[in-house]
Structures are given as structure tokens and as C-alpha cells.
Amino acid sequence: MTKRSNLIDGEWTDAESGDTFDTYDPASPDEVVGTYPESAAADAERAVEAAAAATEEWGSTPGPKRGRILSRASSILADRKGELAELLVREEGKTEREAGGEVQRAIDIFDYYGSKARDIGGKVKGASGADTVLRTKQEPVGVAALITPWNYPVAIPAWKIAPALAAGTTAVIKPATLAPGCTHAIAEALDEAGLPDGALNVVTGPGSEVGDTIASHDAVDAVSFTGSTGVGNAVYDTATADGKRVQLEMGGKNPTIVSDAADVGTAARIASWGAFGVTGQACTATSRAIVYEDVYDEFVDAIVEQADGIEPGDGLAGGDMGPQVTEDELEGTLDYVEIGRTEGATLETGGEALEREGHFVEPTVFSDVDPDSRLAQEEIFGPVLSVIQVSGYEEALEVANGVDYGLSAGIVTNDHHEANSFVEDIDAGVVKVNQQTTGVELHIPFGGMKASSSETYREQGEAGIDFYTISKTVYDSY
């Protein structure tokens, strides 16, 4: 068990109240992994004030120098990759392979933005008149409030912190209380890499105290949130009340269409990776397989075989699929299994909690799912796949788009025309052809549509820097 502190103005400090909370291993729920400050509004206010005081120094630091600090942090994280992956497994529950991949993602993000920091400045355009220079100038937006979820506890903090700092914007981050340890590790690496005091501040505690305070504080200029749609909408209302810039990424109900022009075995593997990887605890997880009637029965058999071949277990002991993060998340998944039964869907496999220590559940497949049912409409956030039969492409598209969400969507097909039509027709911010709905590249934009996103700013790539900068247009005659 490790005790950690808040980082405020370069100092590692406890909450003013002295209160703490513990995190627990989802595979061994009685085992305490870490102890953290249970901060309140006063702690969050001090963090915002520190970030505001650091804006001039960090914002005026040349981009290449900012980039070198991010690159050094990337190297430090790389040196600690094994340690961080183990911490991630023990706090969040991923398998060791999944955790290692996520940590590598954070390492790569800091390396990427370390390089991109050199390019931040502006563009020169041709002026209409003679003896005139027309250009833009990018400047830091000021102070950013970052609110991150538990399901990707190192990658998502990295892809918010790194572009903010690359842009010269200072930040206060509130990581999820279920798995805050990796955010502290990022802060430690940046501190060791030479980040000035106050440029990044980390405050742990409940959203009602810390999250609300940083989202509403007068000194905060931008708010970036990833989490549930309900909480995200509340953050949006709070942040925009006084004109803050807001970026929200929220839930998903992601489809994979399986065409009769697909190889069914390949389609089942792709759907399985998307549905059961990271225990289904991803906003981009495949929740619906929408299958053409000519290959429906064959696909159901193939996806059941895939699910039955997955052995849930402790991520540090070689399990194929880790536990759900808490008892509440497990119970929520089991509730949806019961809803599916009640609605008349056919439970093909899974649906039971494992009779062992930890929050483990079997990979679950339902067939004969009504596209208008709760099972097919509501985000579950567990390893549950609904298989829906359709007559062909037009009906498949109607079903795929017939939900409130629009984050990630895929099609498996060997028909090039069908694939290109899907790219044009689907209402989703991330579109996959012959790939799982999970997993995205770090150097291109990420974000959703409809209830999955605020549809304001995208994350990652150059779009990530756009959110944390504001542009001036300069007309210079000589």
C-alpha cells in the first residue's frame, strides 16, 4: 500500500482536512492499493490559484523548451513502464498485456507532444495588399481544468495533460477516485523532468467537491472532461455558465456491422476484441453486433466460441479478461443481463458472476435482441454483446444510427462500395472498416457525435493543441 499526496504549486501536500480515501484491487477487493487525499473545495481552489499564478512563466517558455520537458517525462515514464503497468492492473483491473499497452500509449503521447511543441506558433498567409504581412499567432488559453475517468487511468490523463502543457497552458487535474495512481506517476515524471511549480496540479477527491470547484472557478478558462454522459452534461452546464471553453467525451453504444460479404470468422474475432477487451469497460467498446441474416446463425456460433474461449482472471496472474472495477459495476452488468432475459433476448453464453474472489463476470452474448430494447439502446460498460439480425445494409445502417450515442462504429466487409458507403452514412466520430471499435491512433483527432460528445473540440493530434490555444490574427504593414 502506497500513500500519495496532492500536487499543488510544486509541493506534495495532504488535504487541508487531513481526510483520506483508499483504492482497492478489483481482483482482490480487500487489498488496499493506495491511500490518497480526500480533498475538498478549498484544496481545489488553491490548485487553481497556483495554476493561474504559473500561466505567465509557463506560457512564455519557448515551445521547444516546453517540448524538451515533455520528452524527458516520456523517457522517465518509459523507465518505469513495468511499475506503472502493475499499478494500473492493481487499481483498475486490466490484464497485464492491456495495462502495458496503455502505459506505452502514455509514453508515446508525451513523446509526440514533446515534438509538436516545437511547431506551435502560427501561420503566414498571403495579404491582399503590398508591404503587408498577414499571420496568425497561437497563444495559451490560460488555465485548464481536466477531469478524467477510471477506465483508462494513464492514457486519458496523458492525452489531456500533454497537449495542454505543450501549448503553454497550465492545468489542474482531478483523476477518478477509483484509480488515481497513474496520474500521480505522470505528475512525478513531469516534476522530475523540470516542469515549473504550478504548471500542473493534481487534486484527488469527490467530483461534487473537487470537480465542481475547478469546473466553475473564475480563473479557469477551459474544461476538458471524459466520463459518463450524465455527469458530462452537468459539467458542461457548470463550465459554460460563465463562457468557459469546453470539451466533453462521454458514453457510447458502439455497433459493428457484419456484412454477408465478410469472412465470418474474422468478423467474430474483431467483434470479440471490441466487446470483451478491457472487460468491456471502454466508451468505444463494441456493444452491438448488427449482422446480415444470411450469415447470422454462423456469426452467433462463431462469437459464442470466441467468448467461451476467454478465461477471466487476475491480470497479474495471466487472466484473459480482468475483473470489473467495483462491485457496483459488476452488479450493473448483471442487472443488464437480467434486463436482457426479461426483454426476451436469448442468452447464448455467459451472464454469471464467477464464484471466486474479485469482481469477475463471464463474457456474455445475447442473440435475438430487439434493436429498440434497453439492451440495445443503453450503455452497459461491461463485457456484454447484443447480436441483432438485419436484412441487409440499409436496415443495418438504420439500426446502427438508431441510438442516442455516436462515438465509434465499425463494419466488417469485403465489399469496397459497402465500406465506403458506411464511412459516409454512419453517425459516429470514429469509423472503423475491418477493425474493432476500440483502439485509436494518438496523432489524429478523437471524439464522438450526438450524446457521445459536446461536438466542440476534438482530442489528440493537432486538434488536442487547438483546444488549449487561442489564435490572434496579425495584420502588419511596413
Short mmCIF file of C-alpha atoms in Angstrom, two decimals:
data_model
loop_
_atom_site.label_atom_id
_atom_site.label_comp_id
_atom_site.label_asym_id
_atom_site.label_seq_id
_atom_site.Cartn_x
_atom_site.Cartn_y
_atom_site.Cartn_z
CA MET A 1 0.00 0.00 0.00
CA THR A 2 1.32 3.44 -1.00
CA LYS A 3 0.29 6.81 0.42
CA ARG A 4 0.20 9.68 -2.08
CA SER A 5 -0.42 13.42 -1.82
CA ASN A 6 -1.89 16.22 -3.90
CA LEU A 7 0.50 18.25 -6.04
CA ILE A 8 -0.22 21.97 -5.60
CA ASP A 9 2.22 24.67 -6.69
CA GLY A 10 5.10 22.20 -6.85
CA GLU A 11 4.52 20.83 -3.34
CA TRP A 12 3.22 17.38 -2.45
CA THR A 13 0.65 18.06 0.23
CA ASP A 14 -2.25 16.44 2.07
CA ALA A 15 -5.82 17.70 2.00
CA GLU A 16 -6.43 20.57 4.41
CA SER A 17 -8.88 18.36 6.31
CA GLY A 18 -6.37 15.55 6.63
CA ASP A 19 -9.02 13.14 5.32
CA THR A 20 -8.01 10.28 3.01
CA PHE A 21 -9.57 7.51 0.95
CA ASP A 22 -8.25 4.15 -0.21
CA THR A 23 -8.20 2.37 -3.55
CA TYR A 24 -8.67 -1.40 -3.80
CA ASP A 25 -7.60 -4.20 -6.14
CA PRO A 26 -10.67 -5.32 -8.19
CA ALA A 27 -9.23 -8.85 -8.30
CA SER A 28 -8.73 -8.88 -4.51
CA PRO A 29 -11.24 -6.34 -3.16
CA ASP A 30 -9.99 -6.47 0.44
CA GLU A 31 -6.48 -5.43 -0.61
CA VAL A 32 -5.72 -1.71 -0.30
CA VAL A 33 -3.54 -0.48 -3.17
CA GLY A 34 -3.14 3.21 -2.33
CA THR A 35 -4.21 5.99 0.04
CA TYR A 36 -4.99 9.47 -1.32
CA PRO A 37 -6.12 12.86 -0.01
CA GLU A 38 -9.89 13.26 0.15
CA SER A 39 -9.75 16.87 -0.93
CA ALA A 40 -12.46 19.50 -0.70
CA ALA A 41 -13.24 22.78 -2.42
CA ALA A 42 -10.52 24.68 -0.55
CA ASP A 43 -7.81 22.33 -1.85
CA ALA A 44 -9.13 22.65 -5.40
CA GLU A 45 -9.21 26.43 -5.13
CA ARG A 46 -5.56 26.51 -4.05
CA ALA A 47 -4.65 24.35 -7.02
CA VAL A 48 -6.43 26.65 -9.48
CA GLU A 49 -4.78 29.69 -7.92
CA ALA A 50 -1.38 28.02 -8.31
CA ALA A 51 -2.10 27.23 -11.96
CA ALA A 52 -3.23 30.82 -12.59
CA ALA A 53 -0.06 32.19 -10.96
CA ALA A 54 2.09 29.96 -13.20
CA THR A 55 0.49 30.97 -16.51
CA GLU A 56 2.89 33.81 -17.32
CA GLU A 57 6.08 31.81 -16.71
CA TRP A 58 4.90 28.63 -18.44
CA GLY A 59 3.10 30.43 -21.27
CA SER A 60 6.18 32.50 -22.10
CA THR A 61 8.50 29.48 -22.04
CA PRO A 62 9.59 28.80 -25.65
CA GLY A 63 7.81 25.86 -27.26
CA PRO A 64 10.99 23.83 -27.85
CA LYS A 65 11.89 24.13 -24.16
CA ARG A 66 8.41 23.02 -23.13
CA GLY A 67 8.77 20.14 -25.55
CA ARG A 68 12.06 19.00 -24.04
CA ILE A 69 10.42 18.73 -20.62
CA LEU A 70 7.62 16.59 -22.09
CA SER A 71 10.15 14.41 -23.91
CA ARG A 72 12.14 13.90 -20.70
CA ALA A 73 8.93 12.94 -18.92
CA SER A 74 8.28 10.40 -21.68
CA SER A 75 11.68 8.83 -21.03
CA ILE A 76 11.09 8.74 -17.29
CA LEU A 77 7.73 7.02 -17.79
CA ALA A 78 9.40 4.53 -20.14
CA ASP A 79 11.94 3.67 -17.44
CA ARG A 80 9.05 2.97 -15.05
CA LYS A 81 6.79 1.16 -17.52
CA GLY A 82 6.68 -2.15 -15.63
CA GLU A 83 5.96 -0.44 -12.32
CA LEU A 84 3.20 1.68 -13.84
CA ALA A 85 1.59 -1.27 -15.62
CA GLU A 86 1.44 -3.21 -12.35
CA LEU A 87 -0.12 -0.22 -10.58
CA LEU A 88 -2.71 0.10 -13.34
CA VAL A 89 -3.62 -3.59 -13.09
CA ARG A 90 -3.94 -3.41 -9.32
CA GLU A 91 -6.10 -0.26 -9.24
CA GLU A 92 -8.23 -0.67 -12.39
CA GLY A 93 -8.13 -4.41 -13.16
CA LYS A 94 -6.87 -4.65 -16.74
CA THR A 95 -4.78 -7.60 -17.80
CA GLU A 96 -1.02 -7.13 -17.73
CA ARG A 97 -0.90 -7.02 -21.54
CA GLU A 98 -3.64 -4.38 -21.72
CA ALA A 99 -2.02 -2.32 -18.97
CA GLY A 100 1.38 -2.45 -20.66
CA GLY A 101 -0.18 -1.24 -23.90
CA GLU A 102 -1.92 1.63 -22.14
CA VAL A 103 1.25 2.75 -20.36
CA GLN A 104 3.11 2.65 -23.67
CA ARG A 105 0.36 4.84 -25.09
CA ALA A 106 1.04 7.45 -22.40
CA ILE A 107 4.79 7.27 -23.10
CA ASP A 108 4.15 7.80 -26.80
CA ILE A 109 1.75 10.69 -26.17
CA PHE A 110 4.34 12.65 -24.20
CA ASP A 111 6.94 11.90 -26.84
CA TYR A 112 4.58 13.07 -29.60
CA TYR A 113 3.60 16.33 -27.91
CA GLY A 114 7.21 16.91 -26.92
CA SER A 115 7.93 17.13 -30.63
CA LYS A 116 4.75 19.02 -31.53
CA ALA A 117 5.54 21.77 -29.03
CA ARG A 118 8.22 22.99 -31.45
CA ASP A 119 5.60 23.65 -34.16
CA ILE A 120 3.21 25.79 -32.12
CA GLY A 121 3.30 29.38 -33.27
CA GLY A 122 1.00 30.26 -36.14
CA LYS A 123 0.76 30.51 -39.92
CA VAL A 124 1.66 33.13 -42.50
CA LYS A 125 -0.92 33.89 -45.20
CA GLY A 126 -0.75 35.96 -48.34
CA ALA A 127 -2.08 39.53 -47.82
CA SER A 128 -4.29 41.34 -50.33
CA GLY A 129 -2.16 44.49 -50.27
CA ALA A 130 1.54 45.17 -50.77
CA ASP A 131 4.02 45.69 -47.94
CA THR A 132 1.87 43.70 -45.52
CA VAL A 133 2.47 40.51 -43.53
CA LEU A 134 -0.67 38.60 -42.61
CA ARG A 135 -0.20 35.91 -39.98
CA THR A 136 -1.78 34.12 -37.06
CA LYS A 137 -0.30 33.76 -33.58
CA GLN A 138 -1.20 30.88 -31.26
CA GLU A 139 -1.22 31.65 -27.55
CA PRO A 140 -2.02 29.52 -24.48
CA VAL A 141 -5.67 29.61 -23.49
CA GLY A 142 -4.72 30.12 -19.80
CA VAL A 143 -5.75 27.59 -17.14
CA ALA A 144 -7.37 24.24 -17.97
CA ALA A 145 -9.42 22.03 -15.64
CA LEU A 146 -9.06 18.35 -16.52
CA ILE A 147 -11.48 15.71 -15.22
CA THR A 148 -10.63 12.11 -16.12
CA PRO A 149 -12.27 8.67 -15.70
CA TRP A 150 -11.06 5.44 -14.11
CA ASN A 151 -11.20 3.14 -17.15
CA TYR A 152 -8.05 4.47 -18.89
CA PRO A 153 -6.26 5.90 -15.86
CA VAL A 154 -2.95 6.69 -17.56
CA ALA A 155 -3.78 7.17 -21.26
CA ILE A 156 -6.62 9.69 -20.85
CA PRO A 157 -4.79 11.88 -18.30
CA ALA A 158 -1.78 11.80 -20.65
CA TRP A 159 -3.76 12.89 -23.70
CA LYS A 160 -5.18 15.84 -21.75
CA ILE A 161 -2.08 16.90 -19.80
CA ALA A 162 0.47 16.62 -22.63
CA PRO A 163 -1.21 18.89 -25.22
CA ALA A 164 -2.15 21.42 -22.54
CA LEU A 165 1.44 21.72 -21.37
CA ALA A 166 2.80 21.66 -24.94
CA ALA A 167 0.54 24.63 -25.71
CA GLY A 168 1.79 26.59 -22.68
CA THR A 169 -1.50 26.19 -20.81
CA THR A 170 -1.33 25.34 -17.11
CA ALA A 171 -3.63 22.70 -15.66
CA VAL A 172 -5.41 21.28 -12.65
CA ILE A 173 -6.40 17.64 -12.99
CA LYS A 174 -8.89 15.66 -10.92
CA PRO A 175 -8.40 11.96 -11.64
CA ALA A 176 -11.11 9.44 -10.86
CA THR A 177 -11.01 8.32 -7.24
CA LEU A 178 -11.12 4.62 -8.19
CA ALA A 179 -7.72 4.71 -9.94
CA PRO A 180 -5.75 7.94 -9.44
CA GLY A 181 -2.29 6.41 -9.02
CA CYS A 182 -1.13 6.67 -12.63
CA THR A 183 -1.98 10.38 -12.77
CA HIS A 184 0.31 10.88 -9.77
CA ALA A 185 3.01 8.94 -11.60
CA ILE A 186 2.69 11.28 -14.60
CA ALA A 187 2.97 14.29 -12.31
CA GLU A 188 6.05 12.81 -10.62
CA ALA A 189 7.70 12.26 -14.02
CA LEU A 190 6.96 15.82 -15.12
CA ASP A 191 8.23 17.20 -11.82
CA GLU A 192 11.44 15.23 -12.22
CA ALA A 193 11.71 16.40 -15.84
CA GLY A 194 11.82 20.05 -14.71
CA LEU A 195 8.23 21.29 -15.04
CA PRO A 196 7.90 24.63 -13.21
CA ASP A 197 5.88 24.80 -9.99
CA GLY A 198 2.16 25.28 -10.58
CA ALA A 199 2.15 24.35 -14.26
CA LEU A 200 0.45 21.05 -13.38
CA ASN A 201 -1.54 20.48 -10.20
CA VAL A 202 -3.16 17.20 -9.11
CA VAL A 203 -6.06 17.12 -6.65
CA THR A 204 -7.89 13.92 -5.66
CA GLY A 205 -11.34 13.77 -4.15
CA PRO A 206 -15.05 13.62 -4.97
CA GLY A 207 -16.41 15.24 -8.08
CA SER A 208 -19.01 17.14 -6.09
CA GLU A 209 -16.20 18.99 -4.28
CA VAL A 210 -13.11 18.99 -6.49
CA GLY A 211 -14.66 18.60 -9.95
CA ASP A 212 -17.37 21.21 -9.44
CA THR A 213 -14.88 23.68 -7.98
CA ILE A 214 -12.36 23.52 -10.79
CA ALA A 215 -15.07 23.49 -13.49
CA SER A 216 -16.71 26.63 -12.10
CA HIS A 217 -13.67 28.61 -10.86
CA ASP A 218 -13.37 32.11 -12.35
CA ALA A 219 -9.65 31.62 -13.08
CA VAL A 220 -10.27 28.52 -15.24
CA ASP A 221 -10.51 29.21 -18.97
CA ALA A 222 -11.11 25.71 -20.39
CA VAL A 223 -12.59 22.45 -19.11
CA SER A 224 -11.87 19.02 -20.60
CA PHE A 225 -13.97 16.12 -19.30
CA THR A 226 -14.16 12.43 -20.11
CA GLY A 227 -16.77 10.29 -18.37
CA SER A 228 -20.45 9.46 -18.31
CA THR A 229 -22.98 11.45 -20.32
CA GLY A 230 -24.99 12.45 -17.27
CA VAL A 231 -22.02 13.87 -15.38
CA GLY A 232 -20.60 15.40 -18.57
CA ASN A 233 -23.77 17.34 -19.25
CA ALA A 234 -23.69 18.71 -15.69
CA VAL A 235 -20.05 19.74 -16.15
CA TYR A 236 -20.98 21.43 -19.42
CA ASP A 237 -23.73 23.46 -17.76
CA THR A 238 -21.41 24.50 -14.93
CA ALA A 239 -18.49 25.42 -17.16
CA THR A 240 -20.39 27.28 -19.85
CA ALA A 241 -22.36 29.38 -17.37
CA ASP A 242 -19.54 31.94 -17.49
CA GLY A 243 -18.30 31.29 -21.02
CA LYS A 244 -15.56 28.71 -20.49
CA ARG A 245 -14.25 26.69 -23.43
CA VAL A 246 -15.50 23.09 -23.00
CA GLN A 247 -14.53 19.71 -24.44
CA LEU A 248 -16.59 16.65 -23.47
CA GLU A 249 -16.13 12.99 -24.44
CA MET A 250 -18.77 10.71 -22.97
CA GLY A 251 -20.60 7.43 -23.49
CA GLY A 252 -21.09 5.10 -26.42
CA LYS A 253 -23.29 2.28 -27.70
CA ASN A 254 -20.97 1.22 -30.44
CA PRO A 255 -22.04 -1.06 -33.33
CA THR A 256 -20.09 -3.45 -35.51
CA ILE A 257 -21.98 -4.33 -38.69
CA VAL A 258 -21.22 -7.79 -40.07
CA SER A 259 -21.93 -8.00 -43.79
CA ASP A 260 -22.62 -11.12 -45.80
CA ALA A 261 -19.53 -10.04 -47.74
CA ALA A 262 -17.37 -10.59 -44.65
CA ASP A 263 -15.36 -13.58 -43.54
CA VAL A 264 -17.46 -14.62 -40.55
CA GLY A 265 -14.56 -15.99 -38.50
CA THR A 266 -12.66 -12.75 -38.92
CA ALA A 267 -15.77 -10.74 -38.05
CA ALA A 268 -16.28 -12.75 -34.84
CA ARG A 269 -12.69 -12.16 -33.77
CA ILE A 270 -12.98 -8.41 -34.44
CA ALA A 271 -16.28 -8.18 -32.55
CA SER A 272 -14.87 -10.23 -29.66
CA TRP A 273 -11.82 -7.98 -29.28
CA GLY A 274 -14.05 -4.93 -29.28
CA ALA A 275 -16.67 -6.34 -26.89
CA PHE A 276 -14.59 -8.23 -24.33
CA GLY A 277 -11.23 -6.46 -24.40
CA VAL A 278 -10.61 -4.34 -21.28
CA THR A 279 -13.64 -6.18 -19.82
CA GLY A 280 -15.93 -4.06 -21.99
CA GLN A 281 -15.10 -1.07 -19.80
CA ALA A 282 -14.39 1.33 -22.65
CA CYS A 283 -16.53 4.08 -24.13
CA THR A 284 -15.56 2.68 -27.56
CA ALA A 285 -16.34 -0.97 -26.71
CA THR A 286 -18.44 -2.96 -29.18
CA SER A 287 -21.85 -3.29 -27.60
CA ARG A 288 -23.92 -4.31 -30.64
CA ALA A 289 -23.15 -6.72 -33.47
CA ILE A 290 -25.56 -5.97 -36.30
CA VAL A 291 -25.48 -9.00 -38.60
CA TYR A 292 -26.94 -9.69 -42.03
CA GLU A 293 -29.48 -12.52 -41.94
CA ASP A 294 -27.58 -14.72 -44.44
CA VAL A 295 -24.63 -15.08 -42.03
CA TYR A 296 -26.46 -14.52 -38.73
CA ASP A 297 -26.53 -18.08 -37.40
CA GLU A 298 -22.94 -18.70 -38.44
CA PHE A 299 -21.83 -15.49 -36.70
CA VAL A 300 -23.70 -16.33 -33.47
CA ASP A 301 -21.93 -19.69 -33.31
CA ALA A 302 -18.56 -18.07 -34.00
CA ILE A 303 -18.92 -15.25 -31.45
CA VAL A 304 -20.06 -17.71 -28.76
CA GLU A 305 -16.96 -19.78 -29.47
CA GLN A 306 -14.83 -16.65 -29.08
CA ALA A 307 -16.49 -15.70 -25.78
CA ASP A 308 -16.23 -19.23 -24.37
CA GLY A 309 -12.50 -19.22 -25.10
CA ILE A 310 -11.86 -16.26 -22.78
CA GLU A 311 -10.75 -17.09 -19.25
CA PRO A 312 -11.42 -14.27 -16.77
CA GLY A 313 -8.77 -13.89 -14.10
CA ASP A 314 -6.34 -11.66 -12.22
CA GLY A 315 -4.42 -9.56 -14.72
CA LEU A 316 -1.14 -10.21 -12.92
CA ALA A 317 -1.75 -13.98 -12.96
CA GLY A 318 -2.35 -14.42 -16.68
CA GLY A 319 -6.11 -13.93 -16.93
CA ASP A 320 -7.51 -13.30 -20.42
CA MET A 321 -10.03 -10.75 -19.14
CA GLY A 322 -9.77 -8.84 -15.88
CA PRO A 323 -12.46 -8.04 -13.32
CA GLN A 324 -14.87 -5.15 -13.36
CA VAL A 325 -13.52 -2.23 -11.40
CA THR A 326 -16.01 -2.33 -8.49
CA GLU A 327 -18.85 -4.41 -7.07
CA ASP A 328 -21.27 -1.71 -8.26
CA GLU A 329 -20.03 -2.01 -11.85
CA LEU A 330 -20.35 -5.80 -11.67
CA GLU A 331 -23.89 -5.54 -10.29
CA GLY A 332 -24.76 -3.07 -13.05
CA THR A 333 -23.66 -5.58 -15.68
CA LEU A 334 -25.62 -8.39 -14.02
CA ASP A 335 -28.69 -6.14 -13.89
CA TYR A 336 -28.48 -5.72 -17.68
CA VAL A 337 -28.20 -9.48 -18.10
CA GLU A 338 -31.48 -9.80 -16.24
CA ILE A 339 -32.99 -6.99 -18.35
CA GLY A 340 -31.98 -8.88 -21.48
CA ARG A 341 -33.67 -12.05 -20.24
CA THR A 342 -36.81 -10.11 -19.31
CA GLU A 343 -36.94 -8.44 -22.73
CA GLY A 344 -36.93 -11.82 -24.46
CA ALA A 345 -33.39 -11.90 -25.85
CA THR A 346 -31.63 -15.28 -25.93
CA LEU A 347 -28.68 -15.65 -23.57
CA GLU A 348 -26.24 -17.65 -25.67
CA THR A 349 -23.37 -17.76 -23.18
CA GLY A 350 -22.06 -16.12 -20.02
CA GLY A 351 -24.04 -13.77 -17.87
CA GLU A 352 -22.87 -15.06 -14.49
CA ALA A 353 -20.53 -13.68 -11.87
CA LEU A 354 -17.63 -16.00 -11.14
CA GLU A 355 -17.73 -17.75 -7.77
CA ARG A 356 -14.31 -16.54 -6.72
CA GLU A 357 -12.70 -13.53 -5.09
CA GLY A 358 -12.92 -10.37 -7.19
CA HIS A 359 -15.46 -8.61 -9.39
CA PHE A 360 -15.36 -11.15 -12.22
CA VAL A 361 -18.11 -11.83 -14.75
CA GLU A 362 -18.27 -14.15 -17.74
CA PRO A 363 -18.11 -12.71 -21.27
CA THR A 364 -21.76 -12.54 -22.29
CA VAL A 365 -23.51 -12.87 -25.66
CA PHE A 366 -27.22 -12.27 -26.31
CA SER A 367 -28.87 -13.10 -29.63
CA ASP A 368 -32.36 -12.25 -30.91
CA VAL A 369 -32.01 -8.75 -29.50
CA ASP A 370 -34.66 -6.18 -30.39
CA PRO A 371 -32.89 -3.02 -31.64
CA ASP A 372 -35.30 -0.85 -29.62
CA SER A 373 -34.78 -2.76 -26.36
CA ARG A 374 -32.87 -1.37 -23.40
CA LEU A 375 -30.18 -3.98 -24.00
CA ALA A 376 -29.58 -2.48 -27.46
CA GLN A 377 -30.04 1.18 -26.52
CA GLU A 378 -28.32 1.80 -23.17
CA GLU A 379 -24.61 1.84 -22.35
CA ILE A 380 -23.72 -1.19 -20.19
CA PHE A 381 -19.95 -0.73 -19.61
CA GLY A 382 -19.31 -4.42 -19.18
CA PRO A 383 -18.49 -7.45 -21.38
CA VAL A 384 -21.97 -7.87 -22.87
CA LEU A 385 -22.56 -8.13 -26.64
CA SER A 386 -26.01 -7.88 -28.20
CA VAL A 387 -26.39 -9.60 -31.60
CA ILE A 388 -29.09 -8.10 -33.82
CA GLN A 389 -30.30 -9.64 -37.09
CA VAL A 390 -30.97 -7.38 -40.11
CA SER A 391 -31.91 -7.95 -43.73
CA GLY A 392 -29.02 -6.03 -45.28
CA TYR A 393 -27.09 -2.77 -45.42
CA GLU A 394 -29.96 -0.27 -45.27
CA GLU A 395 -31.53 -1.86 -42.21
CA ALA A 396 -28.12 -2.32 -40.60
CA LEU A 397 -27.38 1.38 -41.01
CA GLU A 398 -30.76 2.35 -39.60
CA VAL A 399 -30.16 0.18 -36.52
CA ALA A 400 -26.58 1.38 -36.10
CA ASN A 401 -27.66 5.03 -36.15
CA GLY A 402 -30.80 4.39 -34.10
CA VAL A 403 -29.29 5.20 -30.68
CA ASP A 404 -28.54 8.41 -28.79
CA TYR A 405 -24.77 7.87 -28.99
CA GLY A 406 -22.30 8.30 -31.83
CA LEU A 407 -18.77 7.59 -30.67
CA SER A 408 -17.22 4.62 -32.53
CA ALA A 409 -18.68 2.34 -35.19
CA GLY A 410 -17.35 -0.41 -37.41
CA ILE A 411 -18.20 -2.58 -40.38
CA VAL A 412 -16.66 -5.90 -41.39
CA THR A 413 -16.98 -6.46 -45.12
CA ASN A 414 -15.01 -7.31 -48.25
CA ASP A 415 -17.33 -5.14 -50.36
CA HIS A 416 -15.46 -1.91 -51.11
CA HIS A 417 -18.60 0.01 -52.11
CA GLU A 418 -20.35 -1.04 -48.90
CA ALA A 419 -17.37 0.04 -46.79
CA ASN A 420 -17.18 3.47 -48.43
CA SER A 421 -20.93 3.96 -48.09
CA PHE A 422 -20.67 3.15 -44.38
CA VAL A 423 -17.96 5.79 -43.88
CA GLU A 424 -20.29 8.39 -45.41
CA ASP A 425 -23.53 7.24 -43.77
CA ILE A 426 -22.69 6.37 -40.16
CA ASP A 427 -23.29 8.90 -37.36
CA ALA A 428 -20.06 8.38 -35.42
CA GLY A 429 -16.91 10.34 -34.79
CA VAL A 430 -14.65 7.28 -35.13
CA VAL A 431 -15.31 4.96 -38.08
CA LYS A 432 -13.60 1.57 -38.44
CA VAL A 433 -13.55 -0.69 -41.51
CA ASN A 434 -12.50 -4.27 -40.75
CA GLN A 435 -11.21 -3.23 -37.32
CA GLN A 436 -12.52 -3.38 -33.77
CA THR A 437 -14.31 -0.29 -32.45
CA THR A 438 -11.76 0.09 -29.66
CA GLY A 439 -8.25 1.45 -30.11
CA VAL A 440 -7.31 4.76 -31.72
CA GLU A 441 -4.14 6.41 -33.01
CA LEU A 442 -2.70 9.28 -30.97
CA HIS A 443 -1.80 11.65 -33.83
CA ILE A 444 -5.28 12.09 -35.35
CA PRO A 445 -8.44 13.59 -33.82
CA PHE A 446 -10.61 11.56 -31.45
CA GLY A 447 -14.19 12.36 -30.49
CA GLY A 448 -17.83 11.48 -30.93
CA MET A 449 -21.14 12.80 -32.16
CA LYS A 450 -24.62 13.16 -30.66
CA ALA A 451 -24.74 12.31 -26.92
CA SER A 452 -21.17 10.98 -27.00
CA SER A 453 -19.59 14.42 -27.24
CA SER A 454 -20.05 18.15 -26.85
CA GLU A 455 -19.08 18.29 -30.56
CA THR A 456 -16.93 21.33 -29.80
CA TYR A 457 -13.25 20.34 -29.83
CA ARG A 458 -11.58 17.01 -30.60
CA GLU A 459 -8.81 15.41 -28.57
CA GLN A 460 -5.40 14.08 -29.61
CA GLY A 461 -3.21 15.02 -32.56
CA GLU A 462 -3.03 18.65 -33.59
CA ALA A 463 -6.69 19.01 -32.58
CA GLY A 464 -5.61 18.49 -28.98
CA ILE A 465 -3.37 21.54 -29.16
CA ASP A 466 -6.15 23.60 -30.78
CA PHE A 467 -8.28 23.23 -27.65
CA TYR A 468 -5.55 24.58 -25.38
CA THR A 469 -4.58 27.56 -27.57
CA ILE A 470 -6.33 30.67 -28.81
CA SER A 471 -5.45 32.40 -32.06
CA LYS A 472 -4.71 36.05 -32.82
CA THR A 473 -4.73 37.32 -36.39
CA VAL A 474 -1.99 39.87 -37.07
CA TYR A 475 -2.01 42.46 -39.91
CA ASP A 476 1.46 44.01 -40.12
CA SER A 477 2.08 46.74 -42.72
CA TYR A 478 5.57 48.13 -43.30
#
